[in-house]
Coordinates of C-alpha atoms and ligand atoms in Angstrom, one line a residue:
M8 CA 139.4 73.5 -76.4
G9 CA 136.6 75.2 -78.5
L10 CA 138.6 78.8 -77.6
V11 CA 141.6 77.5 -78.7
T12 CA 140.4 76.1 -81.8
G13 CA 138.1 79.1 -82.6
A14 CA 141.7 81.1 -82.2
C15 CA 143.8 79.0 -84.1
F16 CA 140.9 78.2 -87.0
A17 CA 140.9 82.6 -87.4
E18 CA 144.9 82.5 -87.5
F19 CA 144.3 80.2 -90.5
G20 CA 142.6 82.8 -92.0
N21 CA 139.3 81.9 -91.7
N22 CA 135.8 83.3 -90.6
V23 CA 135.2 82.4 -86.5
T24 CA 132.4 83.1 -84.5
C25 CA 132.7 81.0 -81.2
V26 CA 129.0 80.2 -79.3
D27 CA 128.3 79.2 -75.6
K28 CA 125.1 79.8 -73.7
D29 CA 127.0 80.8 -71.2
E30 CA 126.2 84.9 -71.1
K31 CA 129.0 85.7 -68.7
K32 CA 131.6 84.5 -70.4
I33 CA 130.8 85.4 -74.1
G34 CA 130.5 88.8 -72.2
K35 CA 133.9 88.4 -70.9
L36 CA 135.7 87.5 -74.0
N37 CA 134.3 90.1 -75.6
E38 CA 135.8 92.7 -73.3
G39 CA 139.1 91.4 -73.9
H40 CA 139.2 89.4 -71.1
L41 CA 139.5 84.8 -71.6
P42 CA 138.2 83.2 -69.2
I43 CA 141.2 80.7 -68.6
Y44 CA 144.7 80.5 -68.2
E45 CA 146.8 79.5 -71.6
P46 CA 150.2 80.5 -72.3
G47 CA 149.9 82.6 -75.6
L48 CA 146.2 82.2 -76.0
D49 CA 145.5 86.1 -74.8
S50 CA 147.8 87.6 -77.5
L51 CA 146.5 85.1 -80.6
V52 CA 142.5 85.7 -79.5
S53 CA 143.0 89.7 -79.3
K54 CA 144.4 89.9 -82.6
N55 CA 142.7 87.6 -84.7
V56 CA 139.0 90.0 -82.3
R57 CA 141.1 93.0 -83.8
E58 CA 141.6 91.3 -87.4
G59 CA 138.1 91.0 -87.6
R60 CA 138.3 86.9 -88.1
L61 CA 137.4 86.0 -84.4
H62 CA 133.6 86.8 -83.1
F63 CA 131.8 85.7 -79.7
T64 CA 128.3 85.3 -79.3
T65 CA 125.6 83.7 -77.5
K66 CA 123.2 83.5 -80.6
L67 CA 123.7 79.8 -81.9
K68 CA 121.6 80.1 -84.6
E69 CA 123.2 83.0 -86.2
A70 CA 126.2 81.7 -86.0
V71 CA 125.3 77.9 -87.6
E72 CA 123.7 80.0 -90.3
K73 CA 126.4 81.5 -91.6
A74 CA 129.3 78.6 -91.3
L75 CA 129.8 76.2 -93.6
V76 CA 131.6 74.2 -90.9
V77 CA 130.1 74.0 -87.3
F78 CA 132.4 72.5 -84.5
V79 CA 131.2 71.2 -81.3
A80 CA 133.4 71.6 -78.1
V81 CA 131.0 71.1 -75.9
G82 CA 132.0 68.9 -72.5
T83 CA 131.1 65.6 -72.2
P84 CA 131.3 65.1 -68.4
P85 CA 131.2 61.4 -67.1
S86 CA 127.9 60.1 -65.6
S87 CA 128.0 57.9 -62.9
D88 CA 128.9 55.0 -64.1
G89 CA 132.2 56.5 -65.8
S90 CA 130.5 56.5 -69.2
A91 CA 130.5 60.4 -71.3
D92 CA 127.3 61.7 -70.8
L93 CA 126.4 63.1 -74.0
S94 CA 123.3 65.7 -72.8
Q95 CA 125.0 68.7 -73.9
I96 CA 126.1 66.8 -77.2
S97 CA 122.2 66.1 -77.9
Q98 CA 121.2 69.7 -76.8
V99 CA 123.5 71.0 -78.8
A100 CA 122.8 69.0 -81.8
Q101 CA 119.2 69.4 -81.2
E102 CA 119.9 73.6 -81.9
I103 CA 121.9 73.3 -85.1
A104 CA 119.4 71.3 -86.6
K105 CA 117.0 74.1 -85.9
A106 CA 119.6 75.9 -87.7
M107 CA 120.3 74.6 -90.5
N108 CA 119.4 76.7 -93.9
D109 CA 122.2 75.1 -96.6
Y110 CA 124.6 72.4 -96.4
K111 CA 126.9 71.8 -93.2
V112 CA 129.7 69.5 -91.9
I113 CA 129.0 69.3 -88.2
V114 CA 131.6 68.0 -86.4
T115 CA 132.4 67.0 -83.4
K116 CA 135.5 67.6 -81.5
S117 CA 134.7 66.9 -78.0
T118 CA 135.9 63.4 -76.5
V119 CA 132.8 61.4 -77.6
P120 CA 131.9 57.9 -77.3
V121 CA 132.9 55.5 -80.8
G122 CA 128.7 55.8 -82.5
A123 CA 128.6 59.4 -81.6
A124 CA 129.0 60.7 -85.4
A125 CA 125.9 58.5 -86.0
F126 CA 124.0 60.1 -82.4
I127 CA 124.4 63.6 -83.6
K128 CA 123.1 62.4 -87.3
N129 CA 120.1 60.8 -86.0
I130 CA 119.1 63.6 -84.0
I131 CA 120.0 66.3 -86.9
E132 CA 118.2 64.3 -88.8
E133 CA 114.8 64.0 -86.7
N134 CA 114.9 68.0 -85.7
K135 CA 116.2 69.7 -88.7
E136 CA 113.5 72.2 -90.1
S137 CA 114.7 72.8 -93.8
S138 CA 115.7 69.8 -96.7
C139 CA 119.5 70.4 -96.5
N140 CA 121.7 67.7 -96.4
F141 CA 124.6 67.9 -93.7
S142 CA 127.9 65.5 -92.6
V143 CA 128.8 64.8 -89.7
A144 CA 132.2 64.3 -88.6
A145 CA 134.6 63.3 -86.1
N146 CA 137.9 65.5 -85.5
P147 CA 139.2 64.2 -82.3
E148 CA 141.9 67.4 -80.6
F149 CA 145.1 66.3 -78.8
L150 CA 145.9 69.7 -77.6
R151 CA 147.3 69.6 -74.1
E152 CA 147.2 72.1 -71.9
G153 CA 149.5 74.5 -71.2
A154 CA 151.1 74.1 -74.7
A155 CA 147.0 74.2 -77.0
I156 CA 148.1 76.4 -79.6
S157 CA 151.5 74.8 -80.3
D158 CA 149.8 71.6 -80.6
F159 CA 147.1 73.1 -82.6
M160 CA 150.0 74.4 -84.7
R161 CA 152.3 71.2 -85.2
P162 CA 150.6 68.6 -84.2
D163 CA 151.6 64.9 -85.1
R164 CA 148.9 64.2 -87.6
V165 CA 145.3 65.0 -87.5
V166 CA 142.3 63.0 -87.8
I167 CA 139.6 63.2 -89.7
G168 CA 136.3 60.6 -89.3
C169 CA 133.6 61.2 -91.7
K170 CA 131.8 59.2 -94.3
D171 CA 131.4 60.9 -97.1
E172 CA 134.2 62.6 -99.7
E173 CA 132.9 66.5 -99.3
S174 CA 133.2 66.4 -95.7
A175 CA 136.7 64.9 -96.1
A176 CA 137.7 67.6 -99.1
I177 CA 136.1 70.4 -96.7
L178 CA 137.8 69.0 -93.3
K179 CA 141.2 68.9 -95.5
D180 CA 141.0 72.1 -97.3
L181 CA 140.4 74.0 -93.4
Y182 CA 143.7 72.0 -92.6
R183 CA 145.4 73.2 -95.4
P184 CA 147.8 75.2 -93.7
L185 CA 149.3 71.9 -91.7
Y186 CA 149.5 69.9 -95.3
L187 CA 151.8 72.8 -95.7
I188 CA 153.9 71.5 -93.1
E189 CA 153.6 67.8 -94.1
T190 CA 150.9 66.9 -90.9
P191 CA 150.4 63.2 -91.5
F192 CA 146.4 63.2 -92.2
V193 CA 144.8 59.9 -91.2
I194 CA 141.1 59.8 -92.8
T195 CA 139.4 56.9 -91.4
S196 CA 135.4 56.2 -90.3
P197 CA 133.9 58.5 -87.9
E198 CA 133.9 55.5 -85.5
S199 CA 137.7 54.6 -86.1
A200 CA 138.5 58.2 -85.3
E201 CA 136.6 58.8 -82.0
M202 CA 138.5 55.3 -81.2
I203 CA 141.6 57.1 -82.0
K204 CA 140.9 59.7 -79.2
Y205 CA 140.3 56.9 -76.4
A206 CA 142.8 54.7 -77.0
S207 CA 145.5 57.3 -77.1
N208 CA 144.2 58.9 -74.1
A209 CA 144.1 55.9 -72.5
Y210 CA 147.2 54.1 -73.6
L211 CA 149.2 57.7 -72.4
A212 CA 147.5 56.8 -69.1
T213 CA 148.6 53.4 -68.7
K214 CA 152.1 54.4 -69.6
V215 CA 152.1 56.9 -66.7
S216 CA 150.4 54.3 -64.2
F217 CA 153.1 52.1 -65.6
I218 CA 156.3 53.7 -64.8
N219 CA 154.5 54.8 -61.8
E220 CA 154.0 51.3 -60.4
I221 CA 157.9 50.3 -61.7
A222 CA 159.0 53.5 -59.5
N223 CA 157.1 52.0 -56.6
L224 CA 158.8 49.1 -57.4
C225 CA 162.8 51.1 -57.3
D226 CA 162.1 52.6 -53.8
L227 CA 161.7 49.2 -52.9
L228 CA 164.5 47.0 -55.0
G229 CA 166.5 50.0 -55.0
A230 CA 166.5 50.8 -58.4
D231 CA 166.7 54.8 -59.5
V232 CA 163.6 54.8 -61.7
H233 CA 164.9 57.6 -63.3
D234 CA 168.0 55.4 -65.1
V235 CA 165.4 53.0 -65.7
A236 CA 162.9 54.9 -67.9
K237 CA 166.3 56.4 -70.0
G238 CA 167.0 53.0 -70.4
M239 CA 163.6 52.1 -71.3
G240 CA 163.0 55.2 -73.8
M241 CA 165.8 54.6 -75.6
D242 CA 164.3 51.4 -77.6
E243 CA 162.5 53.3 -79.9
R244 CA 159.0 51.3 -79.4
I245 CA 158.3 52.1 -76.3
G246 CA 159.8 56.1 -76.6
S247 CA 161.4 58.6 -73.6
K248 CA 158.2 60.6 -73.3
F249 CA 155.0 59.6 -70.6
L250 CA 157.3 57.5 -68.5
H251 CA 158.0 60.5 -66.2
P252 CA 156.4 58.9 -62.5
G253 CA 154.3 61.7 -60.3
P254 CA 152.0 61.6 -57.8
G255 CA 149.0 60.2 -60.3
F256 CA 147.9 62.0 -63.8
G257 CA 145.2 64.5 -63.3
G258 CA 143.3 66.6 -66.2
S259 CA 140.3 67.0 -67.7
C260 CA 141.3 64.6 -70.1
F261 CA 143.2 61.1 -68.5
P262 CA 140.7 60.2 -65.6
K263 CA 137.2 61.2 -67.8
D264 CA 138.5 59.5 -70.7
A265 CA 140.5 56.1 -69.5
K266 CA 136.6 55.7 -67.3
A267 CA 134.3 56.7 -70.7
L268 CA 136.5 53.7 -72.4
V269 CA 136.5 51.4 -69.6
A270 CA 132.5 52.0 -69.5
L271 CA 132.0 51.6 -73.4
G272 CA 133.9 47.9 -73.1
R273 CA 131.2 47.3 -70.8
S274 CA 128.5 48.2 -72.9
V275 CA 129.8 45.9 -75.4
G276 CA 130.1 43.0 -72.8
Y277 CA 133.7 43.6 -73.3
E278 CA 135.8 44.3 -69.7
V279 CA 139.2 46.8 -70.3
K280 CA 141.1 45.2 -68.2
I281 CA 144.5 47.2 -69.0
V282 CA 143.1 50.7 -68.6
E283 CA 140.8 49.4 -65.5
A284 CA 144.4 48.3 -64.0
A285 CA 145.8 52.1 -65.3
L286 CA 142.4 53.6 -62.8
D287 CA 143.3 52.2 -60.0
V288 CA 146.8 52.2 -60.4
N289 CA 146.3 56.2 -60.3
E290 CA 144.0 56.0 -57.6
M291 CA 146.6 53.8 -55.6
Q292 CA 149.4 56.7 -56.2
K293 CA 147.5 59.7 -55.2
S294 CA 146.4 57.9 -51.7
S295 CA 150.2 56.4 -51.7
I296 CA 151.5 59.8 -51.0
I297 CA 150.8 60.4 -47.6
E298 CA 153.0 57.2 -46.9
R299 CA 156.0 59.6 -48.3
V300 CA 155.0 62.1 -46.3
R301 CA 155.1 59.9 -43.3
M302 CA 158.9 58.4 -43.8
L303 CA 159.6 61.9 -42.9
L304 CA 157.3 62.9 -40.1
P305 CA 155.3 59.5 -38.9
S306 CA 153.1 61.7 -36.6
L307 CA 151.3 64.5 -38.8
A308 CA 148.4 66.0 -35.9
G309 CA 149.7 69.8 -35.8
K310 CA 152.1 69.8 -38.5
T311 CA 152.2 72.5 -40.6
I312 CA 153.4 71.2 -43.9
A313 CA 153.9 73.9 -47.7
I314 CA 152.8 72.5 -50.8
L315 CA 154.3 74.0 -53.9
G316 CA 152.0 73.7 -57.1
L317 CA 148.2 72.9 -57.3
S318 CA 147.5 72.6 -61.1
F319 CA 146.9 69.3 -62.3
K320 CA 150.3 70.1 -64.3
P321 CA 152.1 73.2 -64.5
E322 CA 151.3 75.9 -67.2
T323 CA 147.6 75.9 -66.8
D324 CA 145.6 76.7 -63.7
D325 CA 143.6 73.6 -64.6
M326 CA 142.4 72.0 -60.8
R327 CA 140.1 69.5 -62.4
E328 CA 141.0 65.9 -61.0
S329 CA 144.6 67.9 -59.8
P330 CA 146.1 65.2 -57.4
A331 CA 147.0 68.1 -55.3
I332 CA 143.4 68.3 -54.4
A333 CA 143.3 64.4 -53.1
I334 CA 146.1 64.7 -51.2
I335 CA 145.5 68.4 -49.8
E336 CA 142.4 67.0 -48.5
Q337 CA 144.4 63.5 -47.0
L338 CA 146.7 65.9 -45.2
K339 CA 144.2 67.7 -43.6
L340 CA 142.1 64.4 -42.3
N341 CA 145.8 64.3 -40.7
E342 CA 145.0 67.7 -39.1
V343 CA 147.9 69.0 -41.0
I344 CA 147.9 72.6 -41.1
I345 CA 148.7 73.5 -45.0
R346 CA 150.8 76.4 -46.9
A347 CA 150.1 76.9 -50.3
Y348 CA 151.2 78.1 -53.3
D349 CA 150.3 77.9 -56.8
P350 CA 151.4 80.8 -59.8
V351 CA 148.7 80.4 -61.4
A352 CA 146.0 78.3 -60.0
M353 CA 145.5 79.8 -56.5
E354 CA 142.0 81.9 -57.9
V355 CA 140.7 78.7 -58.6
A356 CA 141.9 76.4 -56.3
K357 CA 140.5 78.8 -53.6
S358 CA 136.6 77.6 -54.5
L359 CA 137.4 74.3 -54.5
I360 CA 139.9 73.9 -51.3
T361 CA 138.9 75.8 -48.5
D362 CA 140.6 75.7 -44.4
I363 CA 143.8 76.4 -46.2
S364 CA 146.0 79.3 -46.1
Y365 CA 146.9 80.1 -49.6
C366 CA 150.5 82.1 -49.7
E367 CA 152.3 84.9 -52.2
D368 CA 155.4 82.9 -52.7
E369 CA 157.4 79.8 -52.6
Y370 CA 159.2 81.1 -49.6
E371 CA 156.1 82.0 -47.9
A372 CA 154.6 78.7 -48.4
A373 CA 157.9 77.0 -46.8
R374 CA 157.9 79.1 -43.6
G375 CA 157.5 77.6 -40.5
S376 CA 156.8 74.6 -42.2
D377 CA 157.9 70.8 -41.3
A378 CA 158.0 69.3 -44.8
L379 CA 157.6 70.8 -47.7
L380 CA 155.7 68.9 -50.9
I381 CA 156.8 69.6 -54.5
V382 CA 153.1 68.6 -56.4
T383 CA 153.5 70.3 -59.6
E384 CA 156.6 70.7 -61.8
W385 CA 156.5 74.7 -62.3
N386 CA 159.9 76.1 -63.4
Q387 CA 160.0 78.7 -61.0
F388 CA 160.7 75.6 -58.2
R389 CA 163.2 73.6 -60.3
S390 CA 165.6 76.5 -58.6
L391 CA 164.5 77.2 -55.7
D392 CA 166.8 78.7 -53.1
L393 CA 167.7 75.9 -50.8
K394 CA 169.7 77.8 -48.7
R395 CA 166.5 80.3 -48.1
V396 CA 164.1 77.6 -48.3
K397 CA 165.6 75.7 -45.2
K398 CA 165.8 79.2 -42.8
E399 CA 162.1 79.9 -43.4
M400 CA 161.3 76.1 -42.6
R401 CA 160.8 74.5 -39.1
M402 CA 161.9 71.4 -40.5
A403 CA 164.2 70.1 -43.2
N404 CA 162.1 67.7 -45.0
I405 CA 161.3 68.1 -48.6
V406 CA 158.8 65.5 -50.5
D407 CA 159.8 65.9 -54.0
L408 CA 156.5 64.1 -56.3
R409 CA 157.8 65.0 -59.7
N410 CA 161.4 64.7 -59.0
V411 CA 162.5 67.7 -60.1
Y412 CA 165.7 67.7 -57.7
E413 CA 168.5 65.3 -57.7
P414 CA 168.6 63.7 -54.3
D415 CA 172.2 63.9 -53.6
A416 CA 172.3 67.8 -54.2
V417 CA 169.0 68.5 -51.9
K418 CA 170.5 66.4 -49.2
S419 CA 174.0 68.3 -49.3
Y420 CA 172.5 71.7 -47.8
G421 CA 171.3 69.0 -44.4
F422 CA 167.6 68.8 -46.3
N423 CA 165.7 64.9 -45.6
Y424 CA 164.6 64.2 -49.3
I425 CA 162.0 61.6 -49.9
C426 CA 161.1 61.4 -54.1
I427 CA 159.5 58.4 -56.2
G428 CA 161.2 55.9 -57.5
R429 CA 164.7 57.0 -56.1
N430 CA 165.0 56.7 -52.9
Ligands
UDX524 C1 146.4 65.0 -72.5 C2 146.5 64.4 -73.4 O1 148.4 64.6 -73.5 C3 146.1 65.6 -75.1 O2 147.3 64.4 -76.2 C4 145.0 65.1 -74.9 O3 144.0 66.2 -76.0 C5 144.3 65.9 -73.8 O4 144.3 65.2 -71.9 P1 146.4 67.0 -70.8 O5 145.3 66.6 -69.7 O6 146.9 68.6 -71.3 O7 147.0 66.7 -72.1 O8 147.7 66.7 -69.7 P2 149.2 65.6 -70.6 O9 150.5 66.6 -70.5 O10 148.8 64.6 -71.5 O11 149.5 65.5 -68.9 C6 147.9 64.2 -68.2 C7 148.3 63.9 -67.1 O12 149.8 62.9 -67.3 C8 148.9 65.2 -65.5 O13 148.7 65.1 -64.4 C9 150.2 65.1 -65.7 O14 150.9 65.3 -64.3 C10 150.6 63.5 -66.1 N1 151.6 63.1 -66.2 C11 152.3 63.0 -67.9 C12 152.9 62.1 -66.1 O15 152.8 62.3 -64.1 N2 153.9 61.8 -66.5 C13 154.1 61.7 -67.3 O16 155.1 61.3 -67.8 C14 153.8 62.9 -68.4

């Protein structure tokens, strides 16, 4: 998120320095290598580096001294009780304080609990060594992995939370290219901006859990969740997006932010029941996948299963909270032999999931398997050569956790086929 934000602001014509204390990461970036896979980011970074607007350093003080606006994009990982751990925020705020040499706007891009702007303001007040003024603002991001650059360049909205007009004007100016394309802006308090981010992610996560429950009911009652989602989505009050059932939501945001919102509620004596339920349903969805596999393979021990897709969604190598991890762990506990393939996430996966075979492509993964699970909806899995897949497999079983195929079409090749909410 920090790298995408930096590269996009540089593309808007600003002079941007990205700071990280991880020397290896900065070293790699300075050699022209990206630490993550994100479509389009490579060329955007190299173009802006080449044109002299984008720089990478480990020297926070020098970078902050030169800057008018400082975006904080450090991690806010979950603590053991689910609340956001603000230790990185606290540490970076202290370092920024020591580098204060002039008026600056310090802006949170990280997803932070309501009240974080005030928390940062106090740290800077307490630690700054010069008398210069500063503002603290919240400017949450809504970037989706895999589509982060277009989400930055063409967002549904920009949310700016600040307490004074000067910082609001500076941030609006920074986003001027988006004003020109008539992007709506929400200017509000830092507290409301912080809450908008949590509420948006928790709402979307709830929408996914909701359609997963409807899909499970569809299977029990003989309805087709695709038709149901289509019929629901045509109601403009509901909207058609995020009504796609699957193996449960993952990624670096939904699980973490939903848990943090529940913890935030708890910290003020309020139980956020709907979000708690969305999280429970998500766990249930992930752990129920094995039952779907058992519908085709009642006895799992010693069977070989091909897994297509490991990342939590397509177009990323991010494995954080990927449903694939939970599914593979469960299969392994049941003594299943796993053959996996993912177009980009295998390097990352290798350090997280061991004792499985990583294959060259989808057909090699299918070889000798008793069932094939489509876990992530990479485009290349949407038009598999099903004849060839069937020839490679020992038994013709497909479990399509992303509903990428039409059940009747797959069955016409002689496969047993299970999906989510269309059985
Ligand atoms: C999310 C938010 O969309 C973004 O605004 C925020 O800034 C970061 O968190 P991201 O985590 O990249 O983005 O993924 P997203 O596309 O939102 O998907 C999240 C999870 O929900 C994935 O595991 C995805 O597979 C799942 N999902 C999404 C569904 O199962 N069904 C859907 O209909 C949509």
